[in-house]
């Protein structure tokens, strides 16, 4: 499966070149590890990609499904204008509490709402509350629910919104039709939906780096 050491070293090189030392985000990673949160945040270069996508899009309202400790939420919040908002959904109350603390420490407490609960429930209540339609939606939670999250994303998106889903490659397991693993099956159903959904134009990109071999799907809502 390739030379993982070089993937890591090249990521470190890009981080040295393009991502100046960032005490705020370093603090988040340190706080997450101290709290025993698993190391499954997006990598720094991927976080910056989310930030750049939000900037390119000129996003004001962002929805994130899967907060963990708030690392990617902070990258996204940084890209938004003064009145912008990130709604981020997290099932684990302990993680949600740590994310809130990290977001407060980063100074984004007014810009990021961490909503604790099962995303399928909290998405429904967001809809009921009439949240603004979203300009960018980042899907990064339990992969078995990706097909539901895509439906919700299409429901809550502006025309022209970006939808980004992480971890759609999973070490290449996405092409393994025999896998009974619910997460892989969820990703495959999600890809089937992208194939057949006329409301979105999309592609998927494989990635290697500090987080191993994986990839993301990205689409624009018509
Ligand atoms: C890969 S982590 C998110 C990482 C985060 N986006 C980042 O890059 O910093 C996935 C998160 O989704 C949460 N999650 C899993 N199932 C969920 C569900 N049904 N509803 C909401 N959140 C869920 C997990 O608790 C975990 O914190």
Short mmCIF file of C-alpha atoms and ligand atoms in Angstrom, two decimals:
data_model
loop_
_atom_site.label_atom_id
_atom_site.label_comp_id
_atom_site.label_asym_id
_atom_site.label_seq_id
_atom_site.Cartn_x
_atom_site.Cartn_y
_atom_site.Cartn_z
CA UNK A 1 0.00 0.00 0.00
CA UNK A 2 2.76 2.46 -0.95
CA UNK A 3 5.38 4.07 1.23
CA UNK A 4 3.52 5.48 4.23
CA UNK A 5 6.62 7.08 5.65
CA UNK A 6 6.98 9.30 2.59
CA UNK A 7 3.26 10.24 2.69
CA UNK A 8 3.85 11.44 6.22
CA UNK A 9 7.08 13.27 5.41
CA UNK A 10 5.57 15.04 2.40
CA UNK A 11 2.60 16.15 4.52
CA UNK A 12 5.08 17.51 7.10
CA UNK A 13 6.92 19.34 4.29
CA UNK A 14 3.68 20.94 3.03
CA UNK A 15 2.72 21.88 6.58
CA UNK A 16 6.14 23.51 7.10
CA UNK A 17 5.83 25.39 3.82
CA UNK A 18 2.18 26.43 3.81
CA UNK A 19 0.74 26.31 7.32
CA UNK A 20 2.54 28.65 9.74
CA UNK A 21 2.69 27.47 13.35
CA UNK A 22 -0.82 27.86 14.70
CA UNK A 23 -1.02 27.96 18.51
CA UNK A 24 -4.84 27.97 18.46
CA UNK A 25 -5.16 24.76 16.49
CA UNK A 26 -2.23 23.16 18.33
CA UNK A 27 -4.13 23.89 21.53
CA UNK A 28 -7.20 22.08 20.15
CA UNK A 29 -5.19 18.97 19.27
CA UNK A 30 -3.47 18.98 22.67
CA UNK A 31 -6.78 19.43 24.51
CA UNK A 32 -8.36 16.64 22.45
CA UNK A 33 -5.54 14.19 23.23
CA UNK A 34 -5.58 15.11 26.93
CA UNK A 35 -9.32 14.42 26.99
CA UNK A 36 -8.78 11.01 25.38
CA UNK A 37 -10.57 11.97 22.15
CA UNK A 38 -9.48 9.70 19.28
CA UNK A 39 -7.05 11.19 16.76
CA UNK A 40 -9.53 11.26 13.88
CA UNK A 41 -9.67 14.98 13.09
CA UNK A 42 -8.94 16.02 9.52
CA UNK A 43 -5.21 16.61 8.99
CA UNK A 44 -3.88 20.19 9.04
CA UNK A 45 -3.62 20.32 5.23
CA UNK A 46 -7.18 18.95 4.92
CA UNK A 47 -8.42 21.50 7.48
CA UNK A 48 -6.85 24.23 5.40
CA UNK A 49 -8.52 22.81 2.30
CA UNK A 50 -11.92 23.10 4.04
CA UNK A 51 -11.03 26.68 4.98
CA UNK A 52 -10.03 27.49 1.39
CA UNK A 53 -13.17 25.88 -0.04
CA UNK A 54 -15.34 27.95 2.30
CA UNK A 55 -13.43 31.08 1.23
CA UNK A 56 -13.64 30.28 -2.49
CA UNK A 57 -17.35 29.65 -2.07
CA UNK A 58 -17.80 32.86 -0.07
CA UNK A 59 -19.74 30.73 2.42
CA UNK A 60 -21.69 32.47 5.17
CA UNK A 61 -23.58 29.53 6.64
CA UNK A 62 -21.88 26.20 7.13
CA UNK A 63 -23.21 22.89 8.42
CA UNK A 64 -20.85 20.25 9.77
CA UNK A 65 -22.01 16.75 10.65
CA UNK A 66 -19.43 15.28 13.07
CA UNK A 67 -17.72 17.78 15.40
CA UNK A 68 -15.37 15.65 17.53
CA UNK A 69 -13.31 18.29 19.40
CA UNK A 70 -14.04 21.17 17.03
CA UNK A 71 -10.80 21.12 15.00
CA UNK A 72 -12.43 21.28 11.55
CA UNK A 73 -15.20 23.56 12.91
CA UNK A 74 -12.55 26.15 13.78
CA UNK A 75 -10.92 25.90 10.35
CA UNK A 76 -14.34 26.49 8.78
CA UNK A 77 -15.28 29.33 11.15
CA UNK A 78 -12.08 31.15 10.25
CA UNK A 79 -13.17 31.37 6.61
CA UNK A 80 -16.49 33.06 7.31
CA UNK A 81 -17.40 36.75 7.25
CA UNK A 82 -18.37 38.58 10.45
CA UNK A 83 -22.01 37.46 10.32
CA UNK A 84 -21.17 33.90 9.26
CA UNK A 85 -22.19 30.84 11.25
CA UNK A 86 -21.15 27.20 11.60
CA UNK A 87 -23.69 24.71 12.98
CA UNK A 88 -21.86 21.55 13.97
CA UNK A 89 -23.54 18.32 15.09
CA UNK A 90 -22.06 15.84 17.57
CA UNK A 91 -23.62 12.75 19.14
CA UNK A 92 -21.16 12.48 22.03
CA UNK A 93 -21.98 15.00 24.78
CA UNK A 94 -18.46 14.82 26.22
CA UNK A 95 -16.90 15.59 22.83
CA UNK A 96 -19.43 18.38 22.31
CA UNK A 97 -18.41 19.94 25.65
CA UNK A 98 -14.72 19.79 24.75
CA UNK A 99 -15.45 21.22 21.29
CA UNK A 100 -17.31 24.13 22.90
CA UNK A 101 -14.37 24.81 25.17
CA UNK A 102 -11.92 24.64 22.24
CA UNK A 103 -14.15 26.92 20.15
CA UNK A 104 -14.39 29.40 23.03
CA UNK A 105 -10.61 29.32 23.43
CA UNK A 106 -10.28 30.06 19.68
CA UNK A 107 -12.66 33.04 20.06
CA UNK A 108 -15.45 31.62 17.89
CA UNK A 109 -18.12 31.04 20.52
CA UNK A 110 -20.47 33.47 18.75
CA UNK A 111 -19.82 32.00 15.33
CA UNK A 112 -20.05 28.26 16.01
CA UNK A 113 -23.06 26.45 17.48
CA UNK A 114 -22.24 22.95 18.72
CA UNK A 115 -25.46 20.93 18.76
CA UNK A 116 -25.31 17.72 20.78
CA UNK A 117 -27.41 14.72 19.81
CA UNK A 118 -27.88 12.20 17.01
CA UNK A 119 -27.41 14.07 13.77
CA UNK A 120 -30.54 12.57 12.21
CA UNK A 121 -32.55 14.10 15.09
CA UNK A 122 -30.72 17.41 15.24
CA UNK A 123 -30.91 17.86 11.44
CA UNK A 124 -34.68 17.51 11.69
CA UNK A 125 -34.85 20.10 14.47
CA UNK A 126 -32.60 22.48 12.52
CA UNK A 127 -35.03 22.21 9.64
CA UNK A 128 -37.98 22.89 11.96
CA UNK A 129 -36.21 25.94 13.37
CA UNK A 130 -35.78 27.21 9.80
CA UNK A 131 -32.00 27.59 9.92
CA UNK A 132 -30.69 29.46 6.92
CA UNK A 133 -29.98 27.26 3.93
CA UNK A 134 -26.28 26.34 3.91
CA UNK A 135 -23.52 27.30 1.50
CA UNK A 136 -21.19 24.50 2.52
CA UNK A 137 -21.97 21.20 4.23
CA UNK A 138 -19.20 18.97 5.57
CA UNK A 139 -20.24 15.36 6.21
CA UNK A 140 -17.82 13.68 8.63
CA UNK A 141 -19.69 11.49 11.12
CA UNK A 142 -20.90 7.85 11.13
CA UNK A 143 -20.41 6.69 7.55
CA UNK A 144 -23.35 4.24 7.67
CA UNK A 145 -25.65 7.27 7.75
CA UNK A 146 -23.97 9.05 4.81
CA UNK A 147 -26.92 8.34 2.49
CA UNK A 148 -29.28 10.02 5.01
CA UNK A 149 -26.83 12.88 5.48
CA UNK A 150 -26.66 13.43 1.74
CA UNK A 151 -30.47 13.63 1.58
CA UNK A 152 -30.47 16.13 4.41
CA UNK A 153 -27.61 18.08 2.86
CA UNK A 154 -29.54 18.44 -0.39
CA UNK A 155 -32.60 19.48 1.59
CA UNK A 156 -30.73 22.14 3.58
CA UNK A 157 -28.40 23.44 0.84
CA UNK A 158 -28.54 26.63 -1.16
CA UNK A 159 -28.38 26.36 -4.91
CA UNK A 160 -24.63 26.38 -5.63
CA UNK A 161 -23.72 24.98 -2.20
CA UNK A 162 -20.70 22.73 -1.76
CA UNK A 163 -21.13 19.35 -0.15
CA UNK A 164 -17.92 17.67 1.06
CA UNK A 165 -17.80 14.18 2.55
CA UNK A 166 -14.67 12.83 4.21
CA UNK A 167 -13.33 9.25 4.33
CA UNK A 168 -14.91 7.87 1.18
CA UNK A 169 -11.92 5.64 0.33
CA UNK A 170 -11.08 3.92 3.60
CA UNK A 171 -7.83 2.26 2.49
CA UNK A 172 -9.47 1.29 -0.79
CA UNK A 173 -12.22 -0.70 0.95
CA UNK A 174 -14.83 1.37 -0.88
CA UNK A 175 -14.45 -0.89 -3.93
CA UNK A 176 -14.76 -4.09 -1.91
CA UNK A 177 -18.31 -5.26 -2.66
CA UNK A 178 -17.98 -8.19 -0.25
CA UNK A 179 -17.44 -6.02 2.83
CA UNK A 180 -20.36 -6.28 5.23
CA UNK A 181 -19.00 -3.46 7.39
CA UNK A 182 -21.83 -0.95 7.79
CA UNK A 183 -19.55 2.04 7.32
CA UNK A 184 -18.23 0.77 3.96
CA UNK A 185 -21.75 -0.11 2.86
CA UNK A 186 -22.89 3.38 3.85
CA UNK A 187 -20.13 4.95 1.76
CA UNK A 188 -20.99 2.74 -1.23
CA UNK A 189 -24.70 3.66 -0.97
CA UNK A 190 -23.66 7.31 -0.72
CA UNK A 191 -21.58 6.95 -3.91
CA UNK A 192 -24.55 5.28 -5.66
CA UNK A 193 -26.69 8.26 -4.70
CA UNK A 194 -24.11 10.70 -6.08
CA UNK A 195 -24.06 8.67 -9.29
CA UNK A 196 -27.82 8.92 -9.72
CA UNK A 197 -28.77 12.22 -8.10
CA UNK A 198 -29.46 14.86 -10.75
CA UNK A 199 -29.36 17.67 -8.16
CA UNK A 200 -25.60 17.46 -7.59
CA UNK A 201 -22.47 17.43 -9.75
CA UNK A 202 -19.66 15.68 -7.96
CA UNK A 203 -16.28 14.01 -7.99
CA UNK A 204 -14.15 12.08 -5.51
CA UNK A 205 -10.44 12.43 -4.83
CA UNK A 206 -8.11 9.89 -3.22
CA UNK A 207 -5.66 11.24 -0.67
CA UNK A 208 -2.58 9.98 1.17
CA UNK A 209 -0.81 11.68 4.03
CA UNK A 210 -0.57 11.78 7.81
CA UNK A 211 -4.07 10.29 8.05
CA UNK A 212 -3.21 7.34 5.79
CA UNK A 213 -4.92 6.40 2.53
CA UNK A 214 -8.40 7.85 2.20
CA UNK A 215 -10.25 10.48 0.20
CA UNK A 216 -13.15 12.83 -0.04
CA UNK A 217 -16.12 13.44 -2.28
CA UNK A 218 -17.09 16.95 -3.26
CA UNK A 219 -20.12 18.19 -5.11
CA UNK A 220 -21.93 21.36 -6.10
CA UNK A 221 -25.69 21.50 -5.67
CA UNK A 222 -27.53 22.68 -8.77
C1 LIG B 1 -14.27 11.81 12.21
S1 LIG B 1 -14.99 12.52 13.63
C2 LIG B 1 -15.21 14.21 13.17
C3 LIG B 1 -13.91 14.93 13.04
C4 LIG B 1 -14.07 16.44 12.90
N1 LIG B 1 -14.90 16.77 11.76
C5 LIG B 1 -12.69 17.06 12.71
O1 LIG B 1 -12.13 16.91 11.61
O2 LIG B 1 -12.18 17.65 13.67
C6 LIG B 1 -16.63 11.91 13.59
C7 LIG B 1 -17.50 12.43 14.70
O3 LIG B 1 -18.86 12.12 14.40
C8 LIG B 1 -19.52 11.82 15.61
N2 LIG B 1 -20.72 11.03 15.31
C9 LIG B 1 -20.79 9.69 15.07
N3 LIG B 1 -22.06 9.33 14.85
C10 LIG B 1 -22.81 10.46 14.95
C11 LIG B 1 -24.20 10.73 14.82
N4 LIG B 1 -25.09 9.76 14.56
N5 LIG B 1 -24.62 11.99 14.99
C12 LIG B 1 -23.73 13.00 15.26
N6 LIG B 1 -22.40 12.79 15.38
C13 LIG B 1 -21.95 11.54 15.23
C14 LIG B 1 -18.48 11.05 16.41
O4 LIG B 1 -18.79 11.06 17.79
C15 LIG B 1 -17.20 11.81 16.06
O5 LIG B 1 -16.96 12.81 17.00
#
